[in-house]
Short mmCIF file of C-alpha atoms in Angstrom, two decimals:
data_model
loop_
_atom_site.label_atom_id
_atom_site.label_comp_id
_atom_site.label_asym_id
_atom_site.label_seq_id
_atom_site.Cartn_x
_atom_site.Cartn_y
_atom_site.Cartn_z
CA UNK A 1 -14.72 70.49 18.04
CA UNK A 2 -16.55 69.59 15.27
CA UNK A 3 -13.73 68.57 12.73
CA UNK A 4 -12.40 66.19 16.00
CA UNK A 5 -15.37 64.71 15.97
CA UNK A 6 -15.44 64.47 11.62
CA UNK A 7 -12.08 62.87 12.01
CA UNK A 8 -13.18 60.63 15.05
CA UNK A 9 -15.58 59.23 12.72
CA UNK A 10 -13.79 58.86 9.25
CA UNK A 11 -11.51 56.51 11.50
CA UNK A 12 -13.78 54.58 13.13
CA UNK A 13 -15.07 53.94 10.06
CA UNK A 14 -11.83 52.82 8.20
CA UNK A 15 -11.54 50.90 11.64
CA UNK A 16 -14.80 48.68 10.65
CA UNK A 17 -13.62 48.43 7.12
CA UNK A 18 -10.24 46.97 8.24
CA UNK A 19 -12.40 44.47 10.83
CA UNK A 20 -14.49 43.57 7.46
CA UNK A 21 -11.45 43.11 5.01
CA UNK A 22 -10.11 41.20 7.83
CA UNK A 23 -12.58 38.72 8.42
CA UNK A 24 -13.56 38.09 5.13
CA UNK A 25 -9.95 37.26 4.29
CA UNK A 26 -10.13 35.14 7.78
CA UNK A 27 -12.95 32.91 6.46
CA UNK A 28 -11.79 32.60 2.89
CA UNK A 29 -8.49 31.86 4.52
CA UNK A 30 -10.67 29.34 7.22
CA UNK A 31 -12.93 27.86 3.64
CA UNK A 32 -9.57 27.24 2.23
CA UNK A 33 -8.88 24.82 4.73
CA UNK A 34 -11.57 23.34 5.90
CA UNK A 35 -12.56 22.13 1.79
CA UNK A 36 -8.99 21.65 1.55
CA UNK A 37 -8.29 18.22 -0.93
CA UNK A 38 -5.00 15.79 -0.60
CA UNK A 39 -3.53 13.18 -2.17
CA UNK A 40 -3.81 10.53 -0.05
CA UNK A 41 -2.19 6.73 -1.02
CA UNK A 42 -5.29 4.04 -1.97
CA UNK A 43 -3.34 1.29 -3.29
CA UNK A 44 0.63 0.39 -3.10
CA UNK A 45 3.12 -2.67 -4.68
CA UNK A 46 6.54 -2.96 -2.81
CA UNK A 47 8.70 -3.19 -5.40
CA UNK A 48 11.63 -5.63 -5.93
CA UNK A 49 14.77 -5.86 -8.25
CA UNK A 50 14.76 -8.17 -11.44
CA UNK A 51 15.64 -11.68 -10.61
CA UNK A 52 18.57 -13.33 -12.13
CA UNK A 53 15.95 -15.10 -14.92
CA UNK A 54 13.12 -15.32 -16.63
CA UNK A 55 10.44 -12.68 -17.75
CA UNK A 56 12.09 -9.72 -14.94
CA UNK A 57 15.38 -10.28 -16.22
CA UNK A 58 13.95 -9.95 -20.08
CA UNK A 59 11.86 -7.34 -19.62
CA UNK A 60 9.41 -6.47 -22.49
CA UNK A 61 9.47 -4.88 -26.00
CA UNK A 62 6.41 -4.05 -28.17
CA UNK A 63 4.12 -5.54 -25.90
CA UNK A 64 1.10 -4.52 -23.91
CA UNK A 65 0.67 -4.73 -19.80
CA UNK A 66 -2.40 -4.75 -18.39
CA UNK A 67 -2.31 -4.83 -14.81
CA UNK A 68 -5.71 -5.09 -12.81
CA UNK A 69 -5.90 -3.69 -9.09
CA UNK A 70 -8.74 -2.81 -6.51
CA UNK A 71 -7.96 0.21 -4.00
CA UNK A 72 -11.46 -0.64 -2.19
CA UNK A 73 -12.47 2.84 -1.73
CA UNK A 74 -14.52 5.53 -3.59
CA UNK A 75 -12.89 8.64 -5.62
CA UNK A 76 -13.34 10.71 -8.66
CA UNK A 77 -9.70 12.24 -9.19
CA UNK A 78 -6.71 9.13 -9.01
CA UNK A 79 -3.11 9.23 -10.63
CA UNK A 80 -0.85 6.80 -11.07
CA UNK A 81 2.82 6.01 -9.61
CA UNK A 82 5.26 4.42 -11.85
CA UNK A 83 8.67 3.33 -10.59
CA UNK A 84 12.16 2.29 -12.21
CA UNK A 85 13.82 2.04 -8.89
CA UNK A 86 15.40 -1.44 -9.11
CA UNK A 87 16.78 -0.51 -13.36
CA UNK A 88 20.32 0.77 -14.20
CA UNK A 89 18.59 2.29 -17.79
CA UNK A 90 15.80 4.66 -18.49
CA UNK A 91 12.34 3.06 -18.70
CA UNK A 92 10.88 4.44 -21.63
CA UNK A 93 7.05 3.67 -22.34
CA UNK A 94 5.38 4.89 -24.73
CA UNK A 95 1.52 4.85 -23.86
CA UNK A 96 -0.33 4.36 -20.55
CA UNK A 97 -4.12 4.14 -20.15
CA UNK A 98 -6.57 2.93 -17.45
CA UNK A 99 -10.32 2.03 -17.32
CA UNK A 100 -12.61 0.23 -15.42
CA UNK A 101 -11.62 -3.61 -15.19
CA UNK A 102 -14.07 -5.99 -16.16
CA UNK A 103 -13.69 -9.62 -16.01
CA UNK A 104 -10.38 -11.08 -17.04
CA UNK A 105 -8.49 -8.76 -19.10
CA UNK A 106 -11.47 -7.00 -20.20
CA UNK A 107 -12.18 -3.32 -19.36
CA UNK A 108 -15.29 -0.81 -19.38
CA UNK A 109 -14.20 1.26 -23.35
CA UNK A 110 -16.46 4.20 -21.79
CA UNK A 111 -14.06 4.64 -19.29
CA UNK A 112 -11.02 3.90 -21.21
CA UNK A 113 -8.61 7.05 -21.03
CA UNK A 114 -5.32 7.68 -21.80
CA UNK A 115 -2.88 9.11 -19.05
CA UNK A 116 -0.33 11.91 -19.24
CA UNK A 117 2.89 13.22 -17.77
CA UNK A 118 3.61 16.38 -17.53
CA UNK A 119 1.28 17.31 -20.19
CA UNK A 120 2.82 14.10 -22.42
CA UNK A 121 1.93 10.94 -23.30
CA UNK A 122 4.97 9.40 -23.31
CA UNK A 123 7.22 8.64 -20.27
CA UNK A 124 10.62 8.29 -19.43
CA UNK A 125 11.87 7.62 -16.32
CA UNK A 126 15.32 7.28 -15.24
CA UNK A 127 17.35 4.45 -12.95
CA UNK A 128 16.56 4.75 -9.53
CA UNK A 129 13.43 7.17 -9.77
CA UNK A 130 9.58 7.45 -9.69
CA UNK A 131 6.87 9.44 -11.39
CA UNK A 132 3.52 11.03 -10.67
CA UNK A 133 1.00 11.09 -13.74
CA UNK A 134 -1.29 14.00 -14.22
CA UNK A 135 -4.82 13.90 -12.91
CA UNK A 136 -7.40 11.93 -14.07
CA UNK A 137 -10.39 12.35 -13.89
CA UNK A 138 -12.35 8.94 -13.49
CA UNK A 139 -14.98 7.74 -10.86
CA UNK A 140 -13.69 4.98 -9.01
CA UNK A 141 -16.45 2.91 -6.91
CA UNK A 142 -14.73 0.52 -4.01
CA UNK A 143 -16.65 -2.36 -5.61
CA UNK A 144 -14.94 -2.09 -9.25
CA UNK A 145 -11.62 -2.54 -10.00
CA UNK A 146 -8.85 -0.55 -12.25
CA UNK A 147 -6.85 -1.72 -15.20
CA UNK A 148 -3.72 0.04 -16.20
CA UNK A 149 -2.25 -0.65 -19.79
CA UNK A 150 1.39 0.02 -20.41
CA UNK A 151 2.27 0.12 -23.90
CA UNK A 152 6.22 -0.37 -24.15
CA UNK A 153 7.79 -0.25 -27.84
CA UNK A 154 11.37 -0.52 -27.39
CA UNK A 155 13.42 -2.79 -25.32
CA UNK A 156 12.40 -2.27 -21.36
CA UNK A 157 15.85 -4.20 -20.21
CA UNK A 158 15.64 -5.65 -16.69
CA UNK A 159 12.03 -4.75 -14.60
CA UNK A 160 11.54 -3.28 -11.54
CA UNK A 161 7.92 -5.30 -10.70
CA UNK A 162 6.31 -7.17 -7.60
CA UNK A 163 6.86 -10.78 -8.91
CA UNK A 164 3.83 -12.13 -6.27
CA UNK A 165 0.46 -10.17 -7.09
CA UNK A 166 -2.13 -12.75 -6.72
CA UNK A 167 -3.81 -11.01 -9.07
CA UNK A 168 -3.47 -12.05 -13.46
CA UNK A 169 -1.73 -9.44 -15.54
CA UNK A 170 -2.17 -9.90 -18.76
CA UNK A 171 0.46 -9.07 -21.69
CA UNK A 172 -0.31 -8.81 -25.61
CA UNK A 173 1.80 -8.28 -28.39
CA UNK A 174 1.61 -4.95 -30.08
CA UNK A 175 0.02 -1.58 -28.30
CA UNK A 176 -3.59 -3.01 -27.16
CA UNK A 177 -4.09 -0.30 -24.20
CA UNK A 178 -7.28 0.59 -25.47
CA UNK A 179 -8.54 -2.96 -26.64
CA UNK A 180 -11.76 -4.07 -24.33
CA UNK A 181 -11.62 -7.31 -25.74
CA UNK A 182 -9.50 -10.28 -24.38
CA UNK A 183 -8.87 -12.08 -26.93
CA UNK A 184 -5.31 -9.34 -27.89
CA UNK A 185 -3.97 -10.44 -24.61
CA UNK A 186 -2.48 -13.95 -25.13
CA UNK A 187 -0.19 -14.62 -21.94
CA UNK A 188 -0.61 -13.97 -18.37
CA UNK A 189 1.80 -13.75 -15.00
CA UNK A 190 1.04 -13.17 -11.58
CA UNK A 191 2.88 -10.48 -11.17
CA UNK A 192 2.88 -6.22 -11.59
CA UNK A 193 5.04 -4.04 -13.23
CA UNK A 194 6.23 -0.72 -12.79
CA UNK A 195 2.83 0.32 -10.94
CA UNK A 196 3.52 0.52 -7.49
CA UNK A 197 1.18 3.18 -6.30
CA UNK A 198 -2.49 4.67 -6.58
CA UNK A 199 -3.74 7.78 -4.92
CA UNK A 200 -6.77 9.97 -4.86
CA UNK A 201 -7.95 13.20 -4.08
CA UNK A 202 -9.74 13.43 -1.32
CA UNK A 203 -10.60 15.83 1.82
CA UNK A 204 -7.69 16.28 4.34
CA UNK A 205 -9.30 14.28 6.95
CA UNK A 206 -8.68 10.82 4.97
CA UNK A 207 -5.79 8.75 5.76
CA UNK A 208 -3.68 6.08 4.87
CA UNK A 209 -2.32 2.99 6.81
CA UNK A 210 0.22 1.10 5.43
CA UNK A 211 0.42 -2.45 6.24
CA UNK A 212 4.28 -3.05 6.60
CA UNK A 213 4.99 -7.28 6.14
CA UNK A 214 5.47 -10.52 4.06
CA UNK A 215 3.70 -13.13 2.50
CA UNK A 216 1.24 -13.31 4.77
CA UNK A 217 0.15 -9.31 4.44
CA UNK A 218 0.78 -10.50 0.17
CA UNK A 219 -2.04 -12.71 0.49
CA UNK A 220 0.02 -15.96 -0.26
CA UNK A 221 -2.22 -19.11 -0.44
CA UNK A 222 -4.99 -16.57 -0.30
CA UNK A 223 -7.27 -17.16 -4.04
CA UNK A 224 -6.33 -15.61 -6.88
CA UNK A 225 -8.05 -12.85 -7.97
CA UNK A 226 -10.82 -12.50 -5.61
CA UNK A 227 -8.58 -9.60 -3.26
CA UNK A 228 -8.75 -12.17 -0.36
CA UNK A 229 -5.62 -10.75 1.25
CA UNK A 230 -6.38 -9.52 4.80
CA UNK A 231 -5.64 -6.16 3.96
CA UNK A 232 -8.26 -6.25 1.43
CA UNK A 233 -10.54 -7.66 4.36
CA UNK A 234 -10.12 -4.52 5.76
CA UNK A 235 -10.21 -2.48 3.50
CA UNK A 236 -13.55 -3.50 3.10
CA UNK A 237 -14.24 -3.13 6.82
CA UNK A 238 -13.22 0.42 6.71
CA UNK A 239 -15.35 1.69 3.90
CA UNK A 240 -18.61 -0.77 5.33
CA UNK A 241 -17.62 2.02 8.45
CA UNK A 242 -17.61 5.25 6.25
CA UNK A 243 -14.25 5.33 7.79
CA UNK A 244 -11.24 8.37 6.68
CA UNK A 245 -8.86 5.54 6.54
CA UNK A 246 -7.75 4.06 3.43
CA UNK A 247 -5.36 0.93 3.30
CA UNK A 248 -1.78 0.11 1.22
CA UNK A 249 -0.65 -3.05 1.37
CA UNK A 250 3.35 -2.97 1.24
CA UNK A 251 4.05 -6.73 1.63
CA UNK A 252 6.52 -8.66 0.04
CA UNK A 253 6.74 -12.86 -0.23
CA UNK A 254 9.50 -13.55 2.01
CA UNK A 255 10.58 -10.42 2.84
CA UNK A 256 12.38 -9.88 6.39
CA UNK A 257 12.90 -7.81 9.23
CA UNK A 258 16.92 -8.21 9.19
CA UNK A 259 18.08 -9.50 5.84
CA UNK A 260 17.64 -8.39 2.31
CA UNK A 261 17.92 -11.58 -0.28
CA UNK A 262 18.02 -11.33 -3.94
CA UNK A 263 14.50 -12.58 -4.61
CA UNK A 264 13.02 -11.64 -1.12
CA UNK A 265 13.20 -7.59 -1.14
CA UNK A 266 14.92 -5.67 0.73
CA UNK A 267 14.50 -6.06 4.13
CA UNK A 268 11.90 -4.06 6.26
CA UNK A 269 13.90 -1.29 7.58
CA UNK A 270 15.80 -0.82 4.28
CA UNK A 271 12.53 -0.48 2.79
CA UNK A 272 10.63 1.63 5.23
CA UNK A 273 11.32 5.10 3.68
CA UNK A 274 10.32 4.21 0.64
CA UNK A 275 7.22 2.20 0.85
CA UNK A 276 5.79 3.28 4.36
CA UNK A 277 6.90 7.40 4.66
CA UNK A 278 7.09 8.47 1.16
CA UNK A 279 3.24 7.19 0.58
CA UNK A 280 0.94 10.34 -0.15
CA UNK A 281 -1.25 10.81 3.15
CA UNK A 282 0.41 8.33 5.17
CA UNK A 283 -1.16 8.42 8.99
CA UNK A 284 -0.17 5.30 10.58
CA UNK A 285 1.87 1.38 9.77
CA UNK A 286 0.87 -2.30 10.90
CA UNK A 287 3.77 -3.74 10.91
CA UNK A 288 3.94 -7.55 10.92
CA UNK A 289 7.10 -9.42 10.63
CA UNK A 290 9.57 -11.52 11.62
CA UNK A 291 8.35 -15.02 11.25
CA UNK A 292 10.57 -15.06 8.37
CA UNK A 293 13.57 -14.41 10.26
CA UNK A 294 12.85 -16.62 12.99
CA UNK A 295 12.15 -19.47 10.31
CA UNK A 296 15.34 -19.05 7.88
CA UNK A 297 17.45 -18.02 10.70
CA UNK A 298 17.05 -20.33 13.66
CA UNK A 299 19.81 -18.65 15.35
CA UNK A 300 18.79 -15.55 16.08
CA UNK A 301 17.03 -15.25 19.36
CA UNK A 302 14.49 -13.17 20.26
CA UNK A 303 16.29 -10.11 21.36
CA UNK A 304 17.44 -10.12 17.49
CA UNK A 305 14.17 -9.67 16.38
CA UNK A 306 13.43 -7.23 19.11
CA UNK A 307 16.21 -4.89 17.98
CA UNK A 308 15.02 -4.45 14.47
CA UNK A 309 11.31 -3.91 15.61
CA UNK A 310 12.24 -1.32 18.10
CA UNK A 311 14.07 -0.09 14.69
CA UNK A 312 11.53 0.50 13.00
CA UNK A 313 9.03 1.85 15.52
CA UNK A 314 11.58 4.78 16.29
CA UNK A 315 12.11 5.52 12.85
CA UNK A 316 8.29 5.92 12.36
CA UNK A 317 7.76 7.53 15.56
CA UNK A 318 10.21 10.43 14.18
CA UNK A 319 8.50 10.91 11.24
CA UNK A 320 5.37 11.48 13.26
CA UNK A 321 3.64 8.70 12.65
CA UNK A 322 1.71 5.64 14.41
CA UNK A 323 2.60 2.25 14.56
CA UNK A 324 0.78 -1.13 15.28
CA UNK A 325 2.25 -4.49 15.93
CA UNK A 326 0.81 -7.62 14.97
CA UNK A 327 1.36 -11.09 17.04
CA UNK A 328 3.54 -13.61 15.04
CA UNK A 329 1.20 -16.24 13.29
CA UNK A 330 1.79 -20.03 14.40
CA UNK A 331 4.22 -22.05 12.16
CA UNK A 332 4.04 -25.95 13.39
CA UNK A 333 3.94 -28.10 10.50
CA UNK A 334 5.54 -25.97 8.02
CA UNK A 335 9.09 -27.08 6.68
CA UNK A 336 10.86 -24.74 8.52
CA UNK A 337 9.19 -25.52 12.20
CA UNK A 338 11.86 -25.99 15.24
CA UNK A 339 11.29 -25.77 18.61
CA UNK A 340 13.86 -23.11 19.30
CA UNK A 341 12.24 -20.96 16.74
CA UNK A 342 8.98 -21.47 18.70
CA UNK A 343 9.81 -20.39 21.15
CA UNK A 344 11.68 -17.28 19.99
CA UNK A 345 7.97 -16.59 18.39
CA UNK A 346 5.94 -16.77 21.71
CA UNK A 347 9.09 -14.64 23.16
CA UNK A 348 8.79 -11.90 20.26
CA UNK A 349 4.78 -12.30 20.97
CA UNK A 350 5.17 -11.77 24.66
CA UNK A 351 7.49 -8.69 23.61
CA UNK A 352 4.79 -7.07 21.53
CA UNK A 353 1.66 -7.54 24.12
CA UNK A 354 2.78 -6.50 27.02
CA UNK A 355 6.40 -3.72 25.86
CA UNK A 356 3.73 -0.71 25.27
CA UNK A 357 6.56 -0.08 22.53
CA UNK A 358 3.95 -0.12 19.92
CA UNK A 359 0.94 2.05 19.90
CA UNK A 360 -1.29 -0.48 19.61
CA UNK A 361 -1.30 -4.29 19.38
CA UNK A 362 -3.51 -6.98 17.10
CA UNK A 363 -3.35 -10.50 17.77
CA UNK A 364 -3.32 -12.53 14.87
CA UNK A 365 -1.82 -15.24 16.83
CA UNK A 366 -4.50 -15.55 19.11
CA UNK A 367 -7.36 -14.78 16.74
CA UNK A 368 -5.62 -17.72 14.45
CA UNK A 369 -4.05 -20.73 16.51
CA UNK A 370 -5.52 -24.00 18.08
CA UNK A 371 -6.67 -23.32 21.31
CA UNK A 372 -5.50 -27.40 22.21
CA UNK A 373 -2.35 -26.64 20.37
CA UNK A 374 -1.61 -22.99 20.13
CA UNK A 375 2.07 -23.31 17.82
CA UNK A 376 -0.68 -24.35 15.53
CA UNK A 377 -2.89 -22.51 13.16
CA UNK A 378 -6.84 -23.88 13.94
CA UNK A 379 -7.62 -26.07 11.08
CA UNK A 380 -10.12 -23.94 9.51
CA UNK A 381 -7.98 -21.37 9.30
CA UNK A 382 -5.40 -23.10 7.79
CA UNK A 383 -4.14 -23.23 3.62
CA UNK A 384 -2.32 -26.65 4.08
CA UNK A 385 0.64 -25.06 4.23
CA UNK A 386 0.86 -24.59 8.26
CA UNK A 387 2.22 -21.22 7.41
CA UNK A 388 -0.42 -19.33 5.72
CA UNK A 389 -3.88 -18.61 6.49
CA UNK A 390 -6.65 -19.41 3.57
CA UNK A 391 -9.27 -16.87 2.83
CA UNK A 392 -11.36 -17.63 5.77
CA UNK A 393 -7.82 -17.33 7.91
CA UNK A 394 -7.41 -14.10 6.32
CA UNK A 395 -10.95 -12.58 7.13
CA UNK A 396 -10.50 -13.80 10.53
CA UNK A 397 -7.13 -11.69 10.41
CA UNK A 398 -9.27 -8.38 9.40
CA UNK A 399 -12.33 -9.31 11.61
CA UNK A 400 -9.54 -9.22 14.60
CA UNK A 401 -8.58 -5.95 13.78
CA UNK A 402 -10.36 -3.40 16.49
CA UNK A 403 -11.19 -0.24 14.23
CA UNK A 404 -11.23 2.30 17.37
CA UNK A 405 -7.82 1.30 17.59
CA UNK A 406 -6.99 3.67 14.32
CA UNK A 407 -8.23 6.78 16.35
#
């Protein structure tokens, strides 16, 4: 009896070990997860193919790009995305390093570092591909801004880039990526290069949302180098908020919902993979487009439009994602203004309101036209172009934007 009862307790007792082991390995298992960090996208350039001239089509050699951004959020852990996807030949640079921007082309030396790839500090990357750089290890504050130096020796050939930045790059002759001085960098173009992503590492619960659209999500009219786009408006919103949500602004000047034009992008849905579902993080898209179309187009009726918007919402529904549709800005005045394509716009509008196709709605057309005129944008609101919004336009664009909508 009593060896029954020995053995009775020798396995109980392995019994409570077991539970123990198990639990322990349950909560390391349940830490794991809940500290868990992710890459998640903080900053994003649609890129475009080389146009048929000037400095795309030459490319550089021996020369120096410093490109200046602002992902409006706090990190301390980024890397880089470089992209050759629009080149036919290897992109070969030799150097890359990034620091805190500081006016112009000046940047912060203490926080000058130079970036790797695989362990190297030279890259190659060939046609129709993209890299990751390592980790690096820098503190990035939503109020400062980043400057990446590409230092490119031999000839680059024909540039993949984003020829509409409203932001200054700056370009010296020579390898100046660690110069903090402007006076190396002797020519400028609104444009980027190459770059055409930013993430950081941050807890699982943050977020991105990609803003999927054209000149108008580019910041076009908006002022240069003050990150008056309204993206960057909200941006700003979200971190005022504390919010998990980070923003990438995918837009491209002229870009549209059908077509894909030489020196317009590819058009939305060709484009979609690529700068809306293979972003690190990705939780959600605004898309707004279609003016474009309606403008260049005057053909096409609304149904048209329609078609390529319920496109794009299926395809983003399938890859699990969320999708908002923004209202169709007011055109009157602009050079392209007809009557039919009016009212294809307040059909298109109409669509998005009231379809319940998209999983949310913003109204930049009602947050932005003349109440006595409504195919008009209010005056203050207005860049002089009757097409785009000016800064205030563009805040107004943000300010519209209901933030419990992103939950």
């Amino acid at each position: 009896m009593k060896w029954r009862l020995g053995i009775l307790i020798i396995l109980l007792m392995i019994f409570i070990l077991m539970l123990r082991i198990s639990w322990n390995g349950s909560w390391d298992i349940f830490n794991k997860y809940k500290n868990q960090e992710d890459w998640v996208g903080v900053w994003t350039a649609s890129m475009q193919a080389p146009f048929e001239d000037g400095i795309s089509q030459k490319g550089f050699e021996n020369q120096t790009i410093r490109m200046v951004l602002h992902p409006h959020v706090d990190g301390n852990k980024i890397r880089l995305r470089l992209s050759n996807i629009f080149s036919e030949e290897p992109l070969a640079i030799e150097e890359v390093h990034v620091a805190i921007s500081q006016k112009g082309s000046e940047i912060d030396p203490d926080t000058d570092q130079q970036v790797t790839f695989n362990g190297e500090s030279t890259l190659s990357i060939p046609p129709g591909e993209r890299k990751f750089s390592d980790s690096i290890s820098l503190e990035l504050s939503g109020d400062k801004a980043l400057a990446v130096s590409l230092y490119v020796k031999e000839k680059s050939g024909p540039v993949t880039w984003h020829p509409i930045s409203m932001q200054t790059t700056y370009i010296s002759n020579g390898n100046d990526v660690s110069k903090s001085v402007s006076s190396a960098f002797n020519e400028q173009e609104n444009s980027w290069f190459w770059l055409d992503g930013v993430d950081t590492l941050a807890d699982s619960s943050v977020k991105g949302i990609v803003v999927m659209g054209s000149s108008i999500a580019n910041g076009n009219s908006s002022t240069v180098n003050k990150n008056r786009r309204w993206p960057d408006y909200l941006a700003r919103r979200l971190k005022q908020k504390d919010s998990d949500l980070t923003i990438m602004n995918a837009g491209i000047s002229g870009n549209q919902l059908i077509n894909s034009l030489p020196d317009k992008g590819e058009n939305a849905y060709a484009r979609l993979e690529r700068d809306v579902f293979n972003q690190s993080g990705v939780k959600a898209v605004i898309l707004h487009q279609g003016l474009n179309d309606i403008r260049h187009y005057p053909e096409y009726d609304a149904d048209k439009i329609i078609e390529r918007m319920k496109q794009i919402i299926d395809s983003t529904h399938d890859q699990g994602l969320t999708i908002y549709g923004g209202t169709l800005t007011p055109f009157k005045g602009s050079g392209m203004f007809t009557s039919k394509g009016e009212n294809t716009r307040q059909e298109v509008n109409d669509w998005i309101r009231t379809s319940g196709e998209f999983d949310g709605v913003i109204d930049f057309d009602k947050a932005l036209r003349d109440p006595d005129e409504p195919e008009r944008y209010l005056q203050k609101y207005d860049s002089g172009d009757h097409l785009h919004p000016n800064d205030a336009g563009y805040k107004r664009m943000a300010d519209t934007v209901d933030l419990p909508l992103f939950k």
